[in-house]
Amino acid sequence: MYEKNRPDWLKHFDFMAVDLLSQQLAFFLSYGIHFGLVFPYRDTEYLNLAVIFILTGVCVAYVAESFSRVLKRGYYKEFVAAVRHVLLVGGVVLVYLFAVQKGHVYSRSFVYVMIPLYILFTYTGRLVWKQRLRKRGVRGSGRSLILVAAEARMDECIRNVCRTGYNTYSFVGAVVTDRDCAGTVFDEVPVVANYSEALDYIRREWVDEVFIAASLGDGYPGDFIGQLERMGMVIHIAITKAGSIMENAQQIERMGNYTVLTTGINCATPLQLWLKRGMDIAGGLVGCLFTAVLFLLVAIPIYSSSPGPIFFRQERVGRNGKKFRLYKFRTMVPGADRQKRELLERNALQSDRMFKLAEDPRIIGGKRRPDGTLKKGIGHFLRETSLDEFPQMFNILRGEMSLVGTRPPTLDEWEKYESHHRARLSFRPGLTGLWQVSGRSGVADFEEVVRLDTKYIDEWSLGLDIKILFKTIAIVLRRQGAL
């Protein structure tokens, strides 16, 4: 019988405990620095604040997945993760205190001291705990394990399973499948049997689990695995080479009678998807209300500058090639799509897979002064302030788009895509994204756009979405201030 892997938040409960202890130690010391060496929890207000910090720490760790892949992070990445977690916890607590109008009750210097201490203690605590797990794993004080692999893969298996797995296995030995290596030692792990003798050895010796590094070239060791199953052995089968597929993009699923490894550029939990969709719905509802008010303000200027529809509708390509109709406030003359072919040679982007033009003559309301300079109109104003994008809130409510994602291409752009370009549409398209907040006007290489979009999908999290939304708001406000 095999105990299934626990979810990350439960599997790393020890790291959660380390973080909460670090948090309360920082709380205790900052209180002592500010008020003297007295017991802080006797103060009712600060006792309440301590409880809020604890609850917030647990919620942030769960929602932001603060301990996801914690065992794989190095010193620098761990420091960044610790700072991110502490700042999120501190930010949520401050927002809560502001909302309940209790911020004035607590000393600001207390917070200024606690946050750096919290970062220091939780970072140090994580490193110490990982070091303890590493030593415990190397010593092998837990379940006995035997490794089965080809000679060329043995060192890799030992390095990945034994030395960096932080597991509590006791490594009995190794079995080489393609050569007689009995008596050989691979990185302190002895070869205890040939492949033909492995079943007899496992039957005689005390072995709890078997790790098999199967490869496509070797063929699937079905008979060997079947006999291990009949022995009641717990079997781990490595079906991908280390590093060949991103670890955070793998999950085991059932398809018919098959157990399959499902992979992709990234994968999200149902809770993450639910929270992202909930954020889209909330933002979409507020955005639609704002769009209705905005319509009353811009409808007449748009029509007077260029008689025609107020809204612009265009077929775009969404997630996995699904087509949908995108809505915007019209900022160009009717039939602007037909004029696009004549302007392709002036495309600011170095590719025909995306189109961007400085001083686009199709924008409505603009006039040339006698000196040749451009007097901007309503179309320029809507585009520069990004207000023309607000009708897409309707697309967001319908689930065709998200608040944050990748920009959906037009049909003619999509037809020119190469295989690696398609990755940017493995995610639901968004109103804003990493490309836009990374300097939209300064990125002129379409391959760089694809790289940024792929980076967003690969590193996606709810925290990244919130960060991009705040950056988008800051950029829009900065543009309005510059007008």
CSV table of C-alpha atoms in Angstrom, one decimal:
chain,number,residue,atom,x,y,z
A,1,MET,CA,0.0,0.0,0.0
A,2,TYR,CA,1.3,3.5,-0.9
A,3,GLU,CA,0.5,6.7,0.9
A,4,LYS,CA,-0.5,9.2,-1.8
A,5,ASN,CA,1.3,12.5,-2.0
A,6,ARG,CA,-0.3,15.2,0.0
A,7,PRO,CA,-1.3,18.6,-1.5
A,8,ASP,CA,1.5,21.2,-1.4
A,9,TRP,CA,0.0,23.3,1.4
A,10,LEU,CA,-0.3,20.1,3.6
A,11,LYS,CA,3.0,18.5,2.4
A,12,HIS,CA,4.9,21.7,3.4
A,13,PHE,CA,3.1,22.2,6.6
A,14,ASP,CA,6.5,22.1,8.3
A,15,PHE,CA,7.5,25.2,6.3
A,16,MET,CA,4.2,26.8,7.2
A,17,ALA,CA,5.0,26.3,10.9
A,18,VAL,CA,8.5,27.7,10.4
A,19,ASP,CA,7.1,30.8,8.8
A,20,LEU,CA,4.5,31.4,11.5
A,21,LEU,CA,7.1,30.9,14.2
A,22,SER,CA,9.3,33.4,12.4
A,23,GLN,CA,6.4,35.8,12.1
A,24,GLN,CA,5.6,35.7,15.8
A,25,LEU,CA,9.2,36.0,16.8
A,26,ALA,CA,9.5,39.1,14.7
A,27,PHE,CA,6.2,40.3,16.3
A,28,PHE,CA,7.5,39.7,19.8
A,29,LEU,CA,10.9,41.4,19.2
A,30,SER,CA,9.5,44.5,17.4
A,31,TYR,CA,7.0,44.9,20.3
A,32,GLY,CA,9.8,44.6,22.8
A,33,ILE,CA,12.0,47.2,20.9
A,34,HIS,CA,9.1,49.7,20.8
A,35,PHE,CA,7.5,49.1,24.2
A,36,GLY,CA,10.1,47.4,26.2
A,37,LEU,CA,10.6,43.8,27.2
A,38,VAL,CA,7.0,43.0,28.1
A,39,PHE,CA,4.7,40.2,27.0
A,40,PRO,CA,2.9,41.6,23.9
A,41,TYR,CA,-0.1,39.3,24.0
A,42,ARG,CA,-1.3,40.8,27.3
A,43,ASP,CA,-2.2,43.9,25.2
A,44,THR,CA,-5.6,43.1,23.7
A,45,GLU,CA,-5.1,45.2,20.6
A,46,TYR,CA,-1.8,43.7,19.8
A,47,LEU,CA,-3.1,40.2,20.6
A,48,ASN,CA,-5.8,40.8,18.0
A,49,LEU,CA,-3.1,42.0,15.5
A,50,ALA,CA,-1.0,38.9,16.2
A,51,VAL,CA,-4.0,36.7,15.4
A,52,ILE,CA,-4.7,38.7,12.2
A,53,PHE,CA,-1.1,38.2,11.1
A,54,ILE,CA,-1.3,34.4,11.7
A,55,LEU,CA,-4.5,34.0,9.8
A,56,THR,CA,-3.3,36.2,7.0
A,57,GLY,CA,0.0,34.3,6.8
A,58,VAL,CA,-1.9,31.0,6.4
A,59,CYS,CA,-4.3,32.4,3.7
A,60,VAL,CA,-1.5,34.1,1.7
A,61,ALA,CA,0.6,30.9,1.8
A,62,TYR,CA,-2.3,28.9,0.5
A,63,VAL,CA,-3.6,31.4,-2.2
A,64,ALA,CA,-0.2,32.7,-3.4
A,65,GLU,CA,1.3,29.2,-3.1
A,66,SER,CA,4.3,30.6,-1.1
A,67,PHE,CA,5.7,27.1,-0.5
A,68,SER,CA,5.2,25.6,-4.0
A,69,ARG,CA,8.5,24.0,-5.1
A,70,VAL,CA,10.1,25.4,-1.9
A,71,LEU,CA,12.5,22.4,-1.9
A,72,LYS,CA,13.8,23.2,-5.4
A,73,ARG,CA,14.6,26.9,-4.7
A,74,GLY,CA,18.2,28.1,-4.3
A,75,TYR,CA,19.4,30.9,-2.0
A,76,TYR,CA,18.4,33.8,-4.2
A,77,LYS,CA,15.1,32.5,-5.3
A,78,GLU,CA,14.3,31.6,-1.7
A,79,PHE,CA,15.1,35.1,-0.6
A,80,VAL,CA,12.8,36.6,-3.3
A,81,ALA,CA,10.0,34.2,-2.3
A,82,ALA,CA,10.4,35.1,1.4
A,83,VAL,CA,10.3,38.8,0.6
A,84,ARG,CA,7.3,38.4,-1.6
A,85,HIS,CA,5.4,36.4,1.0
A,86,VAL,CA,6.1,38.8,3.8
A,87,LEU,CA,5.2,41.9,1.7
A,88,LEU,CA,1.9,40.2,0.7
A,89,VAL,CA,1.1,39.4,4.3
A,90,GLY,CA,2.0,42.9,5.5
A,91,GLY,CA,0.0,44.4,2.6
A,92,VAL,CA,-3.1,42.4,3.3
A,93,VAL,CA,-2.9,43.2,7.0
A,94,LEU,CA,-2.5,47.0,6.3
A,95,VAL,CA,-5.4,47.0,3.9
A,96,TYR,CA,-7.5,45.2,6.6
A,97,LEU,CA,-6.6,47.7,9.3
A,98,PHE,CA,-7.4,50.6,6.9
A,99,ALA,CA,-10.8,49.0,6.0
A,100,VAL,CA,-11.8,48.6,9.7
A,101,GLN,CA,-10.3,52.1,10.5
A,102,LYS,CA,-7.9,50.7,13.2
A,103,GLY,CA,-4.6,51.7,11.6
A,104,HIS,CA,-4.2,54.6,14.1
A,105,VAL,CA,-4.3,52.2,17.0
A,106,TYR,CA,-0.9,50.6,16.2
A,107,SER,CA,2.5,52.2,16.0
A,108,ARG,CA,4.0,52.6,12.5
A,109,SER,CA,7.5,52.1,13.8
A,110,PHE,CA,6.4,48.7,15.2
A,111,VAL,CA,5.5,47.7,11.6
A,112,TYR,CA,8.7,49.2,10.2
A,113,VAL,CA,10.7,47.0,12.5
A,114,MET,CA,8.6,43.9,12.3
A,115,ILE,CA,8.6,43.5,8.5
A,116,PRO,CA,12.5,43.4,8.0
A,117,LEU,CA,12.7,41.0,11.0
A,118,TYR,CA,10.0,38.8,9.6
A,119,ILE,CA,11.9,38.6,6.3
A,120,LEU,CA,15.2,37.8,8.0
A,121,PHE,CA,13.7,35.1,10.3
A,122,THR,CA,11.5,33.3,7.8
A,123,TYR,CA,14.4,33.3,5.2
A,124,THR,CA,16.8,31.9,7.7
A,125,GLY,CA,14.3,29.4,9.0
A,126,ARG,CA,13.6,28.1,5.6
A,127,LEU,CA,17.2,27.6,4.8
A,128,VAL,CA,17.9,25.8,8.1
A,129,TRP,CA,14.9,23.5,7.7
A,130,LYS,CA,15.9,22.6,4.1
A,131,GLN,CA,19.4,21.9,5.3
A,132,ARG,CA,17.9,19.6,8.0
A,133,LEU,CA,15.8,17.8,5.4
A,134,ARG,CA,18.7,17.4,3.1
A,135,LYS,CA,20.9,15.8,5.7
A,136,ARG,CA,18.1,13.5,6.8
A,137,GLY,CA,17.5,12.5,3.2
A,138,VAL,CA,21.1,11.7,2.6
A,139,ARG,CA,21.4,9.6,5.7
A,140,GLY,CA,18.3,7.7,4.6
A,141,SER,CA,16.4,7.1,7.8
A,142,GLY,CA,13.0,6.2,6.1
A,143,ARG,CA,11.6,3.8,3.6
A,144,SER,CA,14.1,1.5,1.8
A,145,LEU,CA,14.4,2.2,-1.9
A,146,ILE,CA,16.2,0.4,-4.8
A,147,LEU,CA,17.0,2.2,-8.1
A,148,VAL,CA,16.6,0.5,-11.4
A,149,ALA,CA,18.0,2.3,-14.5
A,150,ALA,CA,20.4,2.0,-17.4
A,151,GLU,CA,24.1,2.6,-16.7
A,152,ALA,CA,24.0,6.0,-18.5
A,153,ARG,CA,21.2,7.3,-16.4
A,154,MET,CA,22.3,5.9,-13.0
A,155,ASP,CA,24.3,9.0,-11.9
A,156,GLU,CA,21.4,11.3,-13.0
A,157,CYS,CA,18.9,9.2,-11.0
A,158,ILE,CA,21.0,9.2,-7.9
A,159,ARG,CA,21.7,12.9,-8.2
A,160,ASN,CA,18.0,13.8,-8.6
A,161,VAL,CA,16.4,11.3,-6.3
A,162,CYS,CA,18.9,10.9,-3.6
A,163,ARG,CA,20.8,14.2,-3.4
A,164,THR,CA,18.2,16.8,-4.2
A,165,GLY,CA,14.9,15.1,-3.3
A,166,TYR,CA,14.9,15.9,0.5
A,167,ASN,CA,13.3,12.5,0.9
A,168,THR,CA,13.7,10.2,3.9
A,169,TYR,CA,14.6,7.1,1.9
A,170,SER,CA,17.2,4.6,2.9
A,171,PHE,CA,18.9,3.6,-0.4
A,172,VAL,CA,19.4,-0.1,-0.5
A,173,GLY,CA,21.2,-0.1,-3.8
A,174,ALA,CA,20.9,0.0,-7.5
A,175,VAL,CA,20.2,-2.3,-10.4
A,176,VAL,CA,21.7,-1.6,-13.8
A,177,THR,CA,19.5,-2.8,-16.7
A,178,ASP,CA,21.9,-2.8,-19.7
A,179,ARG,CA,25.2,-4.2,-18.3
A,180,ASP,CA,26.7,-6.4,-15.7
A,181,CYS,CA,27.8,-3.9,-13.1
A,182,ALA,CA,27.5,-6.0,-9.9
A,183,GLY,CA,29.8,-4.6,-7.3
A,184,THR,CA,30.1,-1.2,-8.9
A,185,VAL,CA,29.4,1.9,-6.9
A,186,PHE,CA,27.6,4.9,-8.3
A,187,ASP,CA,28.0,8.0,-6.1
A,188,GLU,CA,28.1,5.9,-2.9
A,189,VAL,CA,25.2,3.7,-4.0
A,190,PRO,CA,26.3,0.1,-4.7
A,191,VAL,CA,24.9,-2.0,-7.6
A,192,VAL,CA,23.4,-5.0,-5.7
A,193,ALA,CA,22.2,-7.1,-8.6
A,194,ASN,CA,22.0,-7.5,-12.4
A,195,TYR,CA,18.7,-6.9,-14.1
A,196,SER,CA,18.0,-10.6,-14.5
A,197,GLU,CA,18.7,-11.2,-10.8
A,198,ALA,CA,16.8,-8.1,-9.5
A,199,LEU,CA,13.5,-9.8,-8.8
A,200,ASP,CA,15.2,-12.5,-6.7
A,201,TYR,CA,17.2,-9.8,-4.8
A,202,ILE,CA,14.1,-7.8,-4.1
A,203,ARG,CA,12.2,-10.9,-3.0
A,204,ARG,CA,14.9,-11.9,-0.5
A,205,GLU,CA,15.9,-8.4,0.8
A,206,TRP,CA,14.0,-5.8,2.7
A,207,VAL,CA,12.9,-3.3,0.1
A,208,ASP,CA,9.9,-1.1,0.5
A,209,GLU,CA,9.8,0.7,-2.8
A,210,VAL,CA,11.4,0.5,-6.3
A,211,PHE,CA,12.3,3.5,-8.5
A,212,ILE,CA,12.4,2.6,-12.2
A,213,ALA,CA,13.9,5.1,-14.7
A,214,ALA,CA,12.3,3.8,-17.9
A,215,SER,CA,13.3,5.5,-21.2
A,216,LEU,CA,11.6,5.3,-24.6
A,217,GLY,CA,14.6,3.7,-26.2
A,218,ASP,CA,14.8,0.9,-23.7
A,219,GLY,CA,11.1,-0.2,-24.1
A,220,TYR,CA,8.6,-0.4,-21.3
A,221,PRO,CA,9.5,-3.0,-18.7
A,222,GLY,CA,6.0,-4.3,-18.4
A,223,ASP,CA,6.8,-7.8,-17.3
A,224,PHE,CA,9.2,-6.6,-14.6
A,225,ILE,CA,6.7,-4.1,-13.3
A,226,GLY,CA,4.0,-6.7,-13.3
A,227,GLN,CA,6.0,-9.1,-11.1
A,228,LEU,CA,6.8,-6.3,-8.7
A,229,GLU,CA,3.1,-5.5,-8.5
A,230,ARG,CA,2.3,-9.1,-7.7
A,231,MET,CA,4.9,-8.9,-4.9
A,232,GLY,CA,2.9,-6.0,-3.4
A,233,MET,CA,5.8,-3.6,-4.1
A,234,VAL,CA,5.4,0.2,-4.3
A,235,ILE,CA,6.8,1.2,-7.7
A,236,HIS,CA,7.8,4.7,-8.9
A,237,ILE,CA,8.2,4.9,-12.7
A,238,ALA,CA,10.1,7.9,-14.1
A,239,ILE,CA,8.6,8.5,-17.6
A,240,THR,CA,10.3,11.8,-18.4
A,241,LYS,CA,14.0,12.8,-18.4
A,242,ALA,CA,14.8,15.3,-15.6
A,243,GLY,CA,14.5,18.8,-17.0
A,244,SER,CA,12.8,17.7,-20.3
A,245,ILE,CA,9.4,18.9,-19.1
A,246,MET,CA,8.7,21.7,-16.6
A,247,GLU,CA,8.0,20.2,-13.2
A,248,ASN,CA,5.1,22.6,-12.5
A,249,ALA,CA,3.4,21.6,-15.7
A,250,GLN,CA,2.9,17.9,-14.9
A,251,GLN,CA,0.0,16.0,-13.4
A,252,ILE,CA,-1.2,12.4,-13.4
A,253,GLU,CA,-4.7,11.8,-14.8
A,254,ARG,CA,-6.9,9.0,-16.0
A,255,MET,CA,-8.0,8.7,-19.6
A,256,GLY,CA,-10.2,5.6,-20.2
A,257,ASN,CA,-8.2,2.7,-18.7
A,258,TYR,CA,-4.9,4.5,-19.0
A,259,THR,CA,-2.9,6.4,-16.4
A,260,VAL,CA,-1.4,9.3,-18.3
A,261,LEU,CA,1.1,12.1,-17.5
A,262,THR,CA,-0.5,15.3,-18.7
A,263,THR,CA,1.9,18.1,-19.5
A,264,GLY,CA,1.6,21.7,-20.8
A,265,ILE,CA,3.4,25.0,-20.6
A,266,ASN,CA,1.8,25.5,-17.2
A,267,CYS,CA,-1.1,24.0,-15.2
A,268,ALA,CA,-3.4,25.5,-12.6
A,269,THR,CA,-5.4,24.0,-9.8
A,270,PRO,CA,-9.2,24.3,-9.9
A,271,LEU,CA,-9.1,26.8,-7.0
A,272,GLN,CA,-6.7,29.0,-8.9
A,273,LEU,CA,-8.9,28.9,-12.0
A,274,TRP,CA,-11.9,29.6,-9.9
A,275,LEU,CA,-10.2,32.6,-8.3
A,276,LYS,CA,-9.0,34.0,-11.6
A,277,ARG,CA,-12.5,33.7,-13.1
A,278,GLY,CA,-14.0,35.3,-10.0
A,279,MET,CA,-11.6,38.2,-10.4
A,280,ASP,CA,-12.6,38.5,-14.0
A,281,ILE,CA,-16.3,38.5,-13.3
A,282,ALA,CA,-15.9,41.1,-10.5
A,283,GLY,CA,-13.7,43.3,-12.7
A,284,GLY,CA,-15.9,42.8,-15.7
A,285,LEU,CA,-19.0,43.9,-13.9
A,286,VAL,CA,-17.4,47.1,-12.6
A,287,GLY,CA,-15.8,47.6,-16.0
A,288,CYS,CA,-19.1,47.3,-17.8
A,289,LEU,CA,-20.7,49.9,-15.5
A,290,PHE,CA,-17.8,52.2,-16.3
A,291,THR,CA,-18.1,51.5,-20.0
A,292,ALA,CA,-21.8,52.5,-19.9
A,293,VAL,CA,-20.9,55.9,-18.3
A,294,LEU,CA,-18.0,56.3,-20.7
A,295,PHE,CA,-20.3,55.6,-23.7
A,296,LEU,CA,-22.4,58.7,-22.7
A,297,LEU,CA,-19.3,60.8,-22.7
A,298,VAL,CA,-17.6,59.7,-25.9
A,299,ALA,CA,-20.5,58.6,-28.2
A,300,ILE,CA,-21.1,62.2,-29.5
A,301,PRO,CA,-17.4,63.1,-30.0
A,302,ILE,CA,-16.8,59.8,-31.9
A,303,TYR,CA,-19.8,60.2,-34.2
A,304,SER,CA,-19.2,63.9,-34.9
A,305,SER,CA,-15.5,63.2,-35.8
A,306,SER,CA,-16.5,60.2,-38.0
A,307,PRO,CA,-20.1,59.3,-38.6
A,308,GLY,CA,-20.6,55.6,-38.1
A,309,PRO,CA,-21.0,53.0,-35.3
A,310,ILE,CA,-19.7,53.9,-31.9
A,311,PHE,CA,-18.4,50.5,-31.2
A,312,PHE,CA,-15.7,48.7,-33.3
A,313,ARG,CA,-16.2,44.9,-33.7
A,314,GLN,CA,-13.5,42.6,-35.0
A,315,GLU,CA,-13.1,38.9,-35.1
A,316,ARG,CA,-10.0,37.8,-33.1
A,317,VAL,CA,-8.4,34.5,-32.3
A,318,GLY,CA,-8.7,33.4,-28.7
A,319,ARG,CA,-7.5,30.5,-26.6
A,320,ASN,CA,-6.4,27.5,-28.6
A,321,GLY,CA,-7.5,29.1,-31.9
A,322,LYS,CA,-11.1,29.7,-30.8
A,323,LYS,CA,-12.5,32.7,-32.7
A,324,PHE,CA,-14.6,35.4,-31.0
A,325,ARG,CA,-15.8,39.0,-31.7
A,326,LEU,CA,-13.9,41.6,-29.8
A,327,TYR,CA,-15.4,45.0,-28.9
A,328,LYS,CA,-13.7,48.4,-28.6
A,329,PHE,CA,-14.8,52.0,-28.8
A,330,ARG,CA,-14.2,53.0,-32.5
A,331,THR,CA,-11.1,55.1,-32.8
A,332,MET,CA,-10.6,54.7,-36.6
A,333,VAL,CA,-12.5,55.5,-39.7
A,334,PRO,CA,-14.9,52.9,-41.0
A,335,GLY,CA,-13.2,50.4,-43.2
A,336,ALA,CA,-9.8,50.8,-41.5
A,337,ASP,CA,-9.1,47.1,-41.8
A,338,ARG,CA,-9.2,47.4,-45.6
A,339,GLN,CA,-6.6,50.2,-45.5
A,340,LYS,CA,-4.3,48.1,-43.4
A,341,ARG,CA,-2.7,46.4,-46.4
A,342,GLU,CA,-1.6,49.8,-47.8
A,343,LEU,CA,0.2,50.6,-44.5
A,344,LEU,CA,2.0,47.4,-43.8
A,345,GLU,CA,5.3,48.7,-45.0
A,346,ARG,CA,5.1,51.3,-42.2
A,347,ASN,CA,4.5,48.7,-39.5
A,348,ALA,CA,6.5,49.7,-36.3
A,349,LEU,CA,6.9,46.0,-35.4
A,350,GLN,CA,9.5,44.0,-37.2
A,351,SER,CA,7.0,41.3,-38.3
A,352,ASP,CA,3.8,40.9,-40.3
A,353,ARG,CA,2.4,38.8,-37.4
A,354,MET,CA,1.4,41.9,-35.5
A,355,PHE,CA,0.7,45.5,-36.6
A,356,LYS,CA,1.4,48.8,-34.9
A,357,LEU,CA,1.8,52.1,-36.5
A,358,ALA,CA,2.9,55.5,-35.2
A,359,GLU,CA,0.7,58.4,-36.2
A,360,ASP,CA,-1.8,56.1,-37.9
A,361,PRO,CA,-3.7,58.2,-40.5
A,362,ARG,CA,-6.8,56.1,-39.9
A,363,ILE,CA,-7.4,57.4,-36.4
A,364,ILE,CA,-10.4,59.8,-36.2
A,365,GLY,CA,-10.4,63.4,-35.1
A,366,GLY,CA,-6.8,64.2,-36.0
A,367,LYS,CA,-5.9,67.1,-38.2
A,368,ARG,CA,-2.7,68.3,-39.8
A,369,ARG,CA,-1.7,71.8,-38.9
A,370,PRO,CA,-0.1,74.1,-41.5
A,371,ASP,CA,3.3,73.4,-40.1
A,372,GLY,CA,2.8,69.6,-40.7
A,373,THR,CA,2.4,68.7,-37.0
A,374,LEU,CA,-0.6,66.6,-36.0
A,375,LYS,CA,-3.4,67.9,-33.9
A,376,LYS,CA,-4.8,64.9,-32.0
A,377,GLY,CA,-8.5,64.2,-31.7
A,378,ILE,CA,-10.9,61.9,-29.9
A,379,GLY,CA,-9.4,58.8,-31.4
A,380,HIS,CA,-5.9,59.6,-30.2
A,381,PHE,CA,-7.2,60.5,-26.8
A,382,LEU,CA,-9.1,57.2,-26.4
A,383,ARG,CA,-6.1,55.1,-27.6
A,384,GLU,CA,-3.5,56.9,-25.5
A,385,THR,CA,-5.5,56.6,-22.3
A,386,SER,CA,-6.6,53.0,-23.2
A,387,LEU,CA,-10.2,54.0,-22.7
A,388,ASP,CA,-11.1,52.5,-26.1
A,389,GLU,CA,-10.4,49.1,-24.5
A,390,PHE,CA,-13.2,49.2,-21.9
A,391,PRO,CA,-15.9,47.6,-24.1
A,392,GLN,CA,-13.8,44.4,-23.9
A,393,MET,CA,-15.2,44.1,-20.3
A,394,PHE,CA,-18.2,42.5,-22.1
A,395,ASN,CA,-15.8,39.9,-23.6
A,396,ILE,CA,-14.4,39.3,-20.1
A,397,LEU,CA,-17.8,38.7,-18.7
A,398,ARG,CA,-18.6,36.2,-21.4
A,399,GLY,CA,-15.4,34.3,-20.7
A,400,GLU,CA,-13.8,35.0,-24.0
A,401,MET,CA,-11.1,37.1,-22.4
A,402,SER,CA,-9.6,37.7,-19.0
A,403,LEU,CA,-8.4,40.8,-17.2
A,404,VAL,CA,-4.8,39.7,-17.6
A,405,GLY,CA,-3.5,37.4,-20.4
A,406,THR,CA,-2.0,37.7,-23.9
A,407,ARG,CA,-3.4,40.0,-26.6
A,408,PRO,CA,-5.5,38.2,-29.2
A,409,PRO,CA,-4.3,38.4,-32.8
A,410,THR,CA,-6.4,39.1,-35.8
A,411,LEU,CA,-7.2,36.4,-38.3
A,412,ASP,CA,-4.6,37.4,-40.8
A,413,GLU,CA,-1.9,37.6,-38.2
A,414,TRP,CA,-2.9,34.2,-36.8
A,415,GLU,CA,-2.5,32.6,-40.3
A,416,LYS,CA,1.1,33.7,-40.4
A,417,TYR,CA,2.0,32.2,-37.0
A,418,GLU,CA,4.7,29.5,-36.7
A,419,SER,CA,4.4,26.7,-34.2
A,420,HIS,CA,6.2,28.4,-31.3
A,421,HIS,CA,4.1,31.5,-31.7
A,422,ARG,CA,1.0,29.5,-30.9
A,423,ALA,CA,2.1,29.2,-27.3
A,424,ARG,CA,0.9,32.7,-26.6
A,425,LEU,CA,-2.6,31.6,-27.2
A,426,SER,CA,-2.6,28.5,-24.9
A,427,PHE,CA,-4.0,30.9,-22.3
A,428,ARG,CA,-7.2,33.0,-22.4
A,429,PRO,CA,-6.4,36.4,-24.0
A,430,GLY,CA,-6.4,39.4,-21.8
A,431,LEU,CA,-7.2,43.1,-21.6
A,432,THR,CA,-3.6,43.7,-20.4
A,433,GLY,CA,-0.5,41.5,-19.9
A,434,LEU,CA,3.1,41.3,-19.2
A,435,TRP,CA,4.0,42.6,-22.7
A,436,GLN,CA,2.0,45.7,-22.2
A,437,VAL,CA,3.5,46.6,-18.8
A,438,SER,CA,7.0,45.8,-19.9
A,439,GLY,CA,7.1,48.8,-22.3
A,440,ARG,CA,4.5,48.3,-25.0
A,441,SER,CA,5.8,51.2,-27.1
A,442,GLY,CA,9.4,50.1,-26.8
A,443,VAL,CA,9.0,46.5,-27.9
A,444,ALA,CA,9.3,46.4,-31.7
A,445,ASP,CA,10.3,42.7,-32.1
A,446,PHE,CA,7.4,40.3,-32.4
A,447,GLU,CA,9.7,37.5,-31.1
A,448,GLU,CA,10.2,39.5,-27.9
A,449,VAL,CA,6.4,39.9,-27.6
A,450,VAL,CA,6.1,36.1,-27.9
A,451,ARG,CA,8.9,35.6,-25.3
A,452,LEU,CA,7.2,37.9,-22.8
A,453,ASP,CA,3.8,36.3,-23.4
A,454,THR,CA,5.3,32.8,-23.0
A,455,LYS,CA,7.1,33.9,-19.8
A,456,TYR,CA,3.8,35.1,-18.4
A,457,ILE,CA,2.1,31.8,-19.1
A,458,ASP,CA,5.0,29.8,-17.7
A,459,GLU,CA,5.2,31.8,-14.5
A,460,TRP,CA,1.5,32.5,-14.1
A,461,SER,CA,0.0,33.0,-10.7
A,462,LEU,CA,-2.7,35.0,-9.1
A,463,GLY,CA,-0.1,37.2,-7.5
A,464,LEU,CA,1.4,37.9,-11.0
A,465,ASP,CA,-2.0,38.9,-12.3
A,466,ILE,CA,-2.5,41.3,-9.5
A,467,LYS,CA,0.9,42.8,-10.0
A,468,ILE,CA,0.3,43.3,-13.7
A,469,LEU,CA,-3.1,44.9,-13.0
A,470,PHE,CA,-1.5,47.5,-10.6
A,471,LYS,CA,1.2,48.2,-13.1
A,472,THR,CA,-1.4,48.7,-15.8
A,473,ILE,CA,-3.3,51.2,-13.7
A,474,ALA,CA,-0.1,53.1,-12.9
A,475,ILE,CA,0.8,53.3,-16.6
A,476,VAL,CA,-2.7,54.5,-17.6
A,477,LEU,CA,-2.7,57.2,-14.9
A,478,ARG,CA,0.8,58.3,-15.9
A,479,ARG,CA,-0.3,58.7,-19.5
A,480,GLN,CA,-3.4,60.7,-18.5
A,481,GLY,CA,-1.2,62.9,-16.4
A,482,ALA,CA,1.1,63.5,-19.4
A,483,LEU,CA,-1.8,64.5,-21.7
